[in-house]
PDB file of C-alpha atoms in Angstrom:
ATOM      1  CA  MET A   6      48.607 -30.423 -82.118  1.00 94.00           C
ATOM      2  CA  LYS A   7      47.750 -28.130 -79.235  1.00 97.00           C
ATOM      3  CA  VAL A   8      46.261 -24.816 -80.381  1.00 98.00           C
ATOM      4  CA  ILE A   9      46.570 -21.892 -77.967  1.00 98.00           C
ATOM      5  CA  VAL A  10      44.543 -18.882 -79.039  1.00 98.00           C
ATOM      6  CA  CYS A  11      45.906 -15.658 -77.554  1.00 98.00           C
ATOM      7  CA  LYS A  12      44.263 -12.235 -77.435  1.00 97.00           C
ATOM      8  CA  ASP A  13      47.067 -10.413 -79.278  1.00 98.00           C
ATOM      9  CA  TYR A  14      50.715 -10.569 -80.336  1.00 98.00           C
ATOM     10  CA  ASP A  15      52.082  -9.695 -76.878  1.00 98.00           C
ATOM     11  CA  ASP A  16      49.981 -12.397 -75.230  1.00 98.00           C
ATOM     12  CA  MET A  17      51.071 -14.924 -77.847  1.00 98.00           C
ATOM     13  CA  SER A  18      54.737 -14.045 -77.363  1.00 98.00           C
ATOM     14  CA  LYS A  19      54.488 -14.237 -73.561  1.00 98.00           C
ATOM     15  CA  LYS A  20      52.738 -17.604 -73.479  1.00 98.00           C
ATOM     16  CA  ALA A  21      55.126 -19.182 -75.991  1.00 98.00           C
ATOM     17  CA  ALA A  22      58.127 -17.785 -74.102  1.00 98.00           C
ATOM     18  CA  ASP A  23      56.791 -19.218 -70.840  1.00 98.00           C
ATOM     19  CA  LEU A  24      56.916 -22.694 -72.361  1.00 98.00           C
ATOM     20  CA  VAL A  25      60.499 -22.172 -73.476  1.00 98.00           C
ATOM     21  CA  ILE A  26      61.503 -20.700 -70.098  1.00 98.00           C
ATOM     22  CA  ASN A  27      60.074 -23.648 -68.217  1.00 98.00           C
ATOM     23  CA  ASN A  28      62.010 -26.038 -70.443  1.00 98.00           C
ATOM     24  CA  ILE A  29      65.259 -24.117 -69.869  1.00 98.00           C
ATOM     25  CA  LYS A  30      64.722 -24.210 -66.101  1.00 98.00           C
ATOM     26  CA  TYR A  31      64.266 -27.976 -66.320  1.00 97.00           C
ATOM     27  CA  LYS A  32      67.189 -28.456 -68.736  1.00 98.00           C
ATOM     28  CA  PRO A  33      69.798 -25.646 -68.712  1.00 98.00           C
ATOM     29  CA  GLN A  34      71.798 -27.440 -71.455  1.00 98.00           C
ATOM     30  CA  ILE A  35      68.821 -27.178 -73.794  1.00 98.00           C
ATOM     31  CA  LYS A  36      69.245 -27.500 -77.572  1.00 98.00           C
ATOM     32  CA  LEU A  37      67.157 -24.986 -79.467  1.00 98.00           C
ATOM     33  CA  GLY A  38      66.104 -24.618 -83.066  1.00 98.00           C
ATOM     34  CA  LEU A  39      65.465 -20.973 -83.852  1.00 98.00           C
ATOM     35  CA  ALA A  40      63.532 -19.004 -86.436  1.00 98.00           C
ATOM     36  CA  THR A  41      63.622 -15.485 -87.827  1.00 96.00           C
ATOM     37  CA  GLY A  42      60.891 -13.153 -89.074  1.00 92.00           C
ATOM     38  CA  SER A  43      58.527 -10.844 -87.235  1.00 93.00           C
ATOM     39  CA  SER A  44      56.564 -13.570 -85.409  1.00 97.00           C
ATOM     40  CA  PRO A  45      59.291 -14.725 -82.946  1.00 98.00           C
ATOM     41  CA  ILE A  46      60.655 -11.269 -82.045  1.00 98.00           C
ATOM     42  CA  GLY A  47      58.295 -10.913 -79.071  1.00 98.00           C
ATOM     43  CA  LEU A  48      59.227 -14.378 -77.835  1.00 98.00           C
ATOM     44  CA  TYR A  49      62.909 -13.445 -77.983  1.00 98.00           C
ATOM     45  CA  GLU A  50      62.205 -10.206 -76.093  1.00 98.00           C
ATOM     46  CA  ASN A  51      60.586 -12.219 -73.308  1.00 98.00           C
ATOM     47  CA  LEU A  52      63.522 -14.616 -73.186  1.00 98.00           C
ATOM     48  CA  VAL A  53      65.955 -11.682 -72.988  1.00 98.00           C
ATOM     49  CA  LYS A  54      63.948 -10.236 -70.108  1.00 98.00           C
ATOM     50  CA  ALA A  55      63.991 -13.563 -68.233  1.00 98.00           C
ATOM     51  CA  ASN A  56      67.737 -13.794 -68.822  1.00 98.00           C
ATOM     52  CA  ASP A  57      68.302 -10.237 -67.565  1.00 98.00           C
ATOM     53  CA  GLU A  58      66.288 -10.904 -64.452  1.00 97.00           C
ATOM     54  CA  GLY A  59      68.271 -14.061 -63.661  1.00 97.00           C
ATOM     55  CA  GLU A  60      65.278 -16.338 -64.107  1.00 98.00           C
ATOM     56  CA  ILE A  61      67.113 -18.382 -66.768  1.00 98.00           C
ATOM     57  CA  SER A  62      70.551 -18.593 -68.317  1.00 98.00           C
ATOM     58  CA  PHE A  63      71.687 -19.611 -71.777  1.00 98.00           C
ATOM     59  CA  ARG A  64      75.218 -20.345 -70.597  1.00 97.00           C
ATOM     60  CA  TYR A  65      74.859 -24.085 -71.271  1.00 98.00           C
ATOM     61  CA  ALA A  66      72.393 -23.802 -74.161  1.00 98.00           C
ATOM     62  CA  LYS A  67      73.081 -24.297 -77.863  1.00 98.00           C
ATOM     63  CA  SER A  68      71.124 -23.389 -80.961  1.00 98.00           C
ATOM     64  CA  VAL A  69      70.811 -23.961 -84.674  1.00 98.00           C
ATOM     65  CA  ASN A  70      68.817 -21.821 -87.083  1.00 98.00           C
ATOM     66  CA  LEU A  71      66.359 -22.839 -89.749  1.00 98.00           C
ATOM     67  CA  ASP A  72      67.588 -20.864 -92.730  1.00 97.00           C
ATOM     68  CA  GLU A  73      69.448 -17.982 -94.320  1.00 97.00           C
ATOM     69  CA  TYR A  74      69.477 -16.160 -97.622  1.00 95.00           C
ATOM     70  CA  VAL A  75      72.034 -17.356-100.145  1.00 96.00           C
ATOM     71  CA  GLY A  76      74.848 -14.945-100.997  1.00 93.00           C
ATOM     72  CA  ILE A  77      74.128 -12.415 -98.267  1.00 93.00           C
ATOM     73  CA  ASP A  78      76.834 -11.059 -95.970  1.00 93.00           C
ATOM     74  CA  PRO A  79      76.313 -11.918 -92.277  1.00 94.00           C
ATOM     75  CA  ASP A  80      76.651  -8.221 -91.423  1.00 94.00           C
ATOM     76  CA  ASN A  81      73.994  -7.173 -93.909  1.00 91.00           C
ATOM     77  CA  GLU A  82      71.088  -5.823 -91.872  1.00 91.00           C
ATOM     78  CA  GLN A  83      68.675  -8.074 -93.799  1.00 91.00           C
ATOM     79  CA  SER A  84      70.618 -11.280 -93.181  1.00 94.00           C
ATOM     80  CA  TYR A  85      69.203 -13.722 -90.664  1.00 96.00           C
ATOM     81  CA  ASN A  86      72.584 -13.807 -88.955  1.00 97.00           C
ATOM     82  CA  TYR A  87      72.290 -10.072 -88.278  1.00 97.00           C
ATOM     83  CA  PHE A  88      68.634 -10.519 -87.216  1.00 96.00           C
ATOM     84  CA  MET A  89      69.513 -13.143 -84.612  1.00 98.00           C
ATOM     85  CA  ARG A  90      72.351 -11.100 -83.155  1.00 98.00           C
ATOM     86  CA  LYS A  91      70.259  -7.939 -82.997  1.00 97.00           C
ATOM     87  CA  ASN A  92      67.158  -9.508 -81.523  1.00 98.00           C
ATOM     88  CA  PHE A  93      68.574 -12.274 -79.344  1.00 98.00           C
ATOM     89  CA  PHE A  94      72.147 -13.510 -79.304  1.00 98.00           C
ATOM     90  CA  ASP A  95      73.780 -10.194 -78.333  1.00 97.00           C
ATOM     91  CA  HIS A  96      71.486  -9.823 -75.331  1.00 98.00           C
ATOM     92  CA  VAL A  97      71.724 -13.171 -73.536  1.00 97.00           C
ATOM     93  CA  SER A  98      74.375 -15.402 -72.006  1.00 93.00           C
ATOM     94  CA  PHE A  99      75.177 -17.902 -74.781  1.00 97.00           C
ATOM     95  CA  ASN A 100      78.813 -18.986 -74.863  1.00 96.00           C
ATOM     96  CA  GLU A 101      80.829 -18.081 -77.934  1.00 94.00           C
ATOM     97  CA  GLY A 102      80.285 -20.555 -80.747  1.00 95.00           C
ATOM     98  CA  ALA A 103      77.049 -21.949 -79.274  1.00 98.00           C
ATOM     99  CA  ASN A 104      74.861 -20.544 -82.067  1.00 98.00           C
ATOM    100  CA  ILE A 105      74.951 -21.980 -85.564  1.00 98.00           C
ATOM    101  CA  ILE A 106      73.327 -20.387 -88.611  1.00 98.00           C
ATOM    102  CA  PRO A 107      73.435 -21.960 -92.097  1.00 98.00           C
ATOM    103  CA  LYS A 108      75.386 -20.134 -94.759  1.00 97.00           C
ATOM    104  CA  ALA A 109      75.797 -20.411 -98.496  1.00 97.00           C
ATOM    105  CA  SER A 110      77.768 -17.877-100.514  1.00 95.00           C
ATOM    106  CA  GLU A 111      76.326 -19.189-103.792  1.00 95.00           C
ATOM    107  CA  VAL A 112      73.757 -21.570-105.190  1.00 96.00           C
ATOM    108  CA  ASP A 113      75.605 -24.825-104.585  1.00 96.00           C
ATOM    109  CA  GLU A 114      74.258 -27.936-102.803  1.00 95.00           C
ATOM    110  CA  LYS A 115      77.654 -28.462-101.120  1.00 98.00           C
ATOM    111  CA  TYR A 116      76.555 -25.924 -98.506  1.00 98.00           C
ATOM    112  CA  ALA A 117      73.423 -27.965 -97.837  1.00 98.00           C
ATOM    113  CA  LYS A 118      75.505 -31.106 -97.277  1.00 98.00           C
ATOM    114  CA  GLU A 119      77.765 -29.168 -94.915  1.00 98.00           C
ATOM    115  CA  TYR A 120      74.748 -28.089 -92.849  1.00 98.00           C
ATOM    116  CA  ASP A 121      73.376 -31.622 -92.810  1.00 98.00           C
ATOM    117  CA  LYS A 122      76.617 -32.734 -91.147  1.00 98.00           C
ATOM    118  CA  ILE A 123      76.335 -29.912 -88.612  1.00 98.00           C
ATOM    119  CA  LEU A 124      72.737 -30.888 -87.796  1.00 98.00           C
ATOM    120  CA  ASP A 125      73.645 -34.559 -87.470  1.00 98.00           C
ATOM    121  CA  ASP A 126      76.431 -33.684 -85.033  1.00 98.00           C
ATOM    122  CA  PHE A 127      74.143 -31.290 -83.122  1.00 98.00           C
ATOM    123  CA  GLY A 128      71.541 -33.995 -82.545  1.00 98.00           C
ATOM    124  CA  GLN A 129      67.871 -33.762 -81.672  1.00 98.00           C
ATOM    125  CA  ARG A 130      66.644 -30.368 -80.540  1.00 98.00           C
ATOM    126  CA  ASP A 131      64.585 -30.043 -77.387  1.00 98.00           C
ATOM    127  CA  ILE A 132      62.517 -27.223 -78.892  1.00 98.00           C
ATOM    128  CA  GLN A 133      62.124 -25.996 -82.454  1.00 98.00           C
ATOM    129  CA  ILE A 134      60.606 -22.552 -82.994  1.00 98.00           C
ATOM    130  CA  LEU A 135      58.724 -21.976 -86.269  1.00 98.00           C
ATOM    131  CA  GLY A 136      56.807 -19.268 -88.041  1.00 97.00           C
ATOM    132  CA  ILE A 137      54.435 -19.889 -90.911  1.00 97.00           C
ATOM    133  CA  GLY A 138      54.325 -18.166 -94.267  1.00 93.00           C
ATOM    134  CA  GLU A 139      51.154 -16.793 -95.816  1.00 92.00           C
ATOM    135  CA  ASN A 140      51.302 -19.690 -98.291  1.00 92.00           C
ATOM    136  CA  GLY A 141      51.866 -22.253 -95.502  1.00 95.00           C
ATOM    137  CA  HIS A 142      55.628 -22.624 -95.842  1.00 94.00           C
ATOM    138  CA  ILE A 143      57.806 -23.432 -92.822  1.00 96.00           C
ATOM    139  CA  ALA A 144      61.432 -22.357 -92.969  1.00 96.00           C
ATOM    140  CA  PHE A 145      61.813 -22.029 -96.746  1.00 93.00           C
ATOM    141  CA  ASN A 146      60.037 -25.266 -97.546  1.00 94.00           C
ATOM    142  CA  GLU A 147      57.671 -23.848-100.145  1.00 92.00           C
ATOM    143  CA  PRO A 148      54.456 -25.435-101.496  1.00 92.00           C
ATOM    144  CA  GLY A 149      55.145 -27.625-104.490  1.00 91.00           C
ATOM    145  CA  ALA A 150      55.082 -31.099-105.932  1.00 93.00           C
ATOM    146  CA  MET A 151      57.794 -32.276-103.535  1.00 94.00           C
ATOM    147  CA  LEU A 152      59.357 -31.239-100.217  1.00 96.00           C
ATOM    148  CA  SER A 153      62.990 -31.694 -99.214  1.00 96.00           C
ATOM    149  CA  LYS A 154      63.826 -34.075 -96.374  1.00 97.00           C
ATOM    150  CA  ARG A 155      67.167 -32.504 -95.589  1.00 98.00           C
ATOM    151  CA  THR A 156      68.866 -29.136 -96.023  1.00 98.00           C
ATOM    152  CA  SER A 157      68.606 -27.732 -99.523  1.00 97.00           C
ATOM    153  CA  ILE A 158      69.131 -24.609-101.602  1.00 96.00           C
ATOM    154  CA  VAL A 159      65.644 -23.311-102.317  1.00 92.00           C
ATOM    155  CA  LYS A 160      64.398 -20.986-105.077  1.00 90.00           C
ATOM    156  CA  LEU A 161      61.923 -18.677-103.366  1.00 83.00           C
ATOM    157  CA  THR A 162      58.398 -18.333-104.696  1.00 80.00           C
ATOM    158  CA  GLU A 163      57.128 -14.968-105.885  1.00 83.00           C
ATOM    159  CA  SER A 164      54.700 -14.800-102.951  1.00 77.00           C
ATOM    160  CA  THR A 165      57.529 -15.275-100.454  1.00 78.00           C
ATOM    161  CA  ILE A 166      59.712 -12.715-102.233  1.00 81.00           C
ATOM    162  CA  GLU A 167      56.814 -10.255-102.141  1.00 82.00           C
ATOM    163  CA  ALA A 168      56.167 -10.938 -98.441  1.00 79.00           C
ATOM    164  CA  ASN A 169      59.848 -10.467 -97.596  1.00 76.00           C
ATOM    165  CA  SER A 170      60.215  -7.330 -99.692  1.00 79.00           C
ATOM    166  CA  ARG A 171      58.944  -5.197 -96.799  1.00 77.00           C
ATOM    167  CA  PHE A 172      62.336  -5.700 -95.145  1.00 76.00           C
ATOM    168  CA  PHE A 173      64.280  -4.416 -98.194  1.00 83.00           C
ATOM    169  CA  GLU A 174      64.436  -1.036 -99.857  1.00 76.00           C
ATOM    170  CA  ASN A 175      63.337  -2.534-103.172  1.00 79.00           C
ATOM    171  CA  GLU A 176      61.775  -5.885-104.074  1.00 80.00           C
ATOM    172  CA  SER A 177      64.619  -6.378-106.549  1.00 79.00           C
ATOM    173  CA  ASP A 178      67.015  -6.448-103.577  1.00 79.00           C
ATOM    174  CA  VAL A 179      65.361  -9.525-102.040  1.00 82.00           C
ATOM    175  CA  PRO A 180      67.553 -12.622-102.538  1.00 87.00           C
ATOM    176  CA  ARG A 181      65.985 -15.226-104.805  1.00 90.00           C
ATOM    177  CA  TYR A 182      67.503 -18.247-103.080  1.00 93.00           C
ATOM    178  CA  ALA A 183      67.861 -19.470 -99.501  1.00 94.00           C
ATOM    179  CA  ILE A 184      69.484 -22.368 -97.664  1.00 97.00           C
ATOM    180  CA  SER A 185      66.952 -24.109 -95.474  1.00 97.00           C
ATOM    181  CA  MET A 186      66.456 -27.081 -93.199  1.00 98.00           C
ATOM    182  CA  GLY A 187      64.279 -29.752 -94.749  1.00 98.00           C
ATOM    183  CA  MET A 188      61.153 -31.274 -93.285  1.00 98.00           C
ATOM    184  CA  ALA A 189      62.939 -34.185 -91.623  1.00 98.00           C
ATOM    185  CA  ASP A 190      65.355 -31.739 -89.992  1.00 97.00           C
ATOM    186  CA  ILE A 191      62.496 -29.608 -88.671  1.00 98.00           C
ATOM    187  CA  PHE A 192      60.804 -32.670 -87.244  1.00 98.00           C
ATOM    188  CA  ASN A 193      63.958 -33.715 -85.374  1.00 98.00           C
ATOM    189  CA  ALA A 194      62.819 -31.930 -82.219  1.00 98.00           C
ATOM    190  CA  LYS A 195      61.067 -33.165 -79.105  1.00 98.00           C
ATOM    191  CA  THR A 196      58.742 -30.153 -79.091  1.00 98.00           C
ATOM    192  CA  ILE A 197      57.765 -27.790 -81.894  1.00 98.00           C
ATOM    193  CA  ILE A 198      56.383 -24.303 -81.221  1.00 98.00           C
ATOM    194  CA  LEU A 199      54.702 -22.572 -84.165  1.00 98.00           C
ATOM    195  CA  LEU A 200      53.845 -18.867 -83.932  1.00 98.00           C
ATOM    196  CA  ALA A 201      51.298 -17.151 -86.157  1.00 98.00           C
ATOM    197  CA  ASN A 202      49.913 -13.635 -85.853  1.00 97.00           C
ATOM    198  CA  GLY A 203      47.976 -11.197 -87.980  1.00 97.00           C
ATOM    199  CA  LYS A 204      45.152 -11.485 -90.515  1.00 96.00           C
ATOM    200  CA  LYS A 205      47.506 -12.331 -93.370  1.00 95.00           C
ATOM    201  CA  LYS A 206      48.274 -15.667 -91.696  1.00 97.00           C
ATOM    202  CA  HIS A 207      44.602 -16.579 -91.175  1.00 97.00           C
ATOM    203  CA  GLU A 208      44.105 -18.752 -94.251  1.00 97.00           C
ATOM    204  CA  ALA A 209      47.290 -20.736 -93.631  1.00 97.00           C
ATOM    205  CA  VAL A 210      46.403 -21.205 -89.962  1.00 97.00           C
ATOM    206  CA  LYS A 211      42.843 -22.222 -90.807  1.00 97.00           C
ATOM    207  CA  ARG A 212      44.070 -24.847 -93.242  1.00 97.00           C
ATOM    208  CA  LEU A 213      46.706 -26.080 -90.813  1.00 97.00           C
ATOM    209  CA  ILE A 214      44.102 -26.619 -88.085  1.00 96.00           C
ATOM    210  CA  GLU A 215      41.076 -27.710 -90.110  1.00 96.00           C
ATOM    211  CA  ASP A 216      42.308 -29.592 -93.216  1.00 95.00           C
ATOM    212  CA  LYS A 217      41.677 -33.323 -92.966  1.00 94.00           C
ATOM    213  CA  ASN A 218      44.272 -34.151 -95.605  1.00 95.00           C
ATOM    214  CA  ILE A 219      48.023 -33.512 -95.773  1.00 95.00           C
ATOM    215  CA  SER A 220      49.456 -32.040 -98.935  1.00 95.00           C
ATOM    216  CA  THR A 221      52.751 -30.606-100.130  1.00 96.00           C
ATOM    217  CA  ASP A 222      50.619 -27.592-101.096  1.00 96.00           C
ATOM    218  CA  LEU A 223      50.673 -26.760 -97.370  1.00 97.00           C
ATOM    219  CA  PRO A 224      54.055 -27.768 -95.918  1.00 97.00           C
ATOM    220  CA  ALA A 225      53.006 -26.719 -92.393  1.00 97.00           C
ATOM    221  CA  GLY A 226      50.241 -29.312 -92.566  1.00 97.00           C
ATOM    222  CA  PHE A 227      52.798 -32.052 -92.004  1.00 97.00           C
ATOM    223  CA  LEU A 228      53.164 -30.812 -88.426  1.00 97.00           C
ATOM    224  CA  SER A 229      50.042 -32.799 -87.618  1.00 96.00           C
ATOM    225  CA  LEU A 230      52.275 -35.908 -87.869  1.00 96.00           C
ATOM    226  CA  HIS A 231      54.590 -34.706 -85.085  1.00 97.00           C
ATOM    227  CA  PRO A 232      53.664 -35.921 -81.573  1.00 97.00           C
ATOM    228  CA  ASN A 233      54.267 -32.668 -79.684  1.00 98.00           C
ATOM    229  CA  VAL A 234      53.342 -29.425 -81.484  1.00 98.00           C
ATOM    230  CA  TYR A 235      52.131 -26.212 -79.837  1.00 98.00           C
ATOM    231  CA  ILE A 236      50.496 -23.656 -82.130  1.00 98.00           C
ATOM    232  CA  TYR A 237      50.305 -20.178 -80.598  1.00 98.00           C
ATOM    233  CA  VAL A 238      48.069 -17.820 -82.570  1.00 98.00           C
ATOM    234  CA  ASP A 239      46.595 -14.401 -81.913  1.00 98.00           C
ATOM    235  CA  GLU A 240      42.909 -13.652 -82.477  1.00 97.00           C
ATOM    236  CA  GLU A 241      43.515 -12.104 -85.886  1.00 97.00           C
ATOM    237  CA  ALA A 242      45.360 -15.134 -87.215  1.00 96.00           C
ATOM    238  CA  TYR A 243      42.790 -17.503 -85.716  1.00 96.00           C
ATOM    239  CA  ARG A 244      39.564 -15.730 -86.623  1.00 93.00           C
ATOM    240  CA  GLY A 245      40.601 -13.622 -89.616  1.00 83.00           C
TER     241      GLY A 245
END
C-alpha cells in the first residue's frame, strides 16, 4: 500500500484525481469502479474540471458502482444513483448506458446474482475508487464474523445507519439494507484508490496502516493483500 498524506481535503482530492486523469490519458477506454459518499466528491469535481477543459474525455470510458440502498427510488435525492448523476455523470462526456449502478427493489438475493453477472461481463476495472467507514467498512462490507466474496444484500450496522443519517431528515428514514459488491469484486481492479478525510476516520485509517494482522473486524484491512493500492488521506484522518 502506498500512503499519500495530504494537507487537507482539497489537496487529497486533487492528488487522487491526478492519478485518475493520468490513467485516462493513457487509456481513454478506461473501466472505472466508483464510490459515493462525501470523500470522493472533490475527486469528481476535479475530473469534471479536467473534462470541461478538454484535458480528458469519458466518451470511451465505462463505470460500475459499488453499492446502493435497497428499495430506494433512483430519483430520490438520497439514492446513490441520484448522487452520481448530480456530482459526476451529468457533467462529463460518458456515453448513454456507460454507467451501471446496482439496484434492488427489495431484500432478495436475486438482485445480487444479477449484479454478479453484470460485473462478470464488465470485467476487471482499471481503477476502483473507495471510501472507508468509521468502523473500517468498504462499500457496505461491514465488520463481522464473515465477509461476502460477491455481491450481497447487506443489513446495515447501527453505526453505519447513524453515520448516514446526516444525509436524511430523520434517522428513521435511513434504509436498513443495501446491495453491495463483495470483497472479491472490489479486488477485481488493477489499481485501488482509497480516500479518507476528517478526524472521524482516524482510527480506521490508523488500523488500516498499522495493524499487523488482518481481521474481518476491519474489512478495509484486506486491502493490504492487493498489489496496487493508493491511500490518500488528509492530515486530520492521518494524525487524528
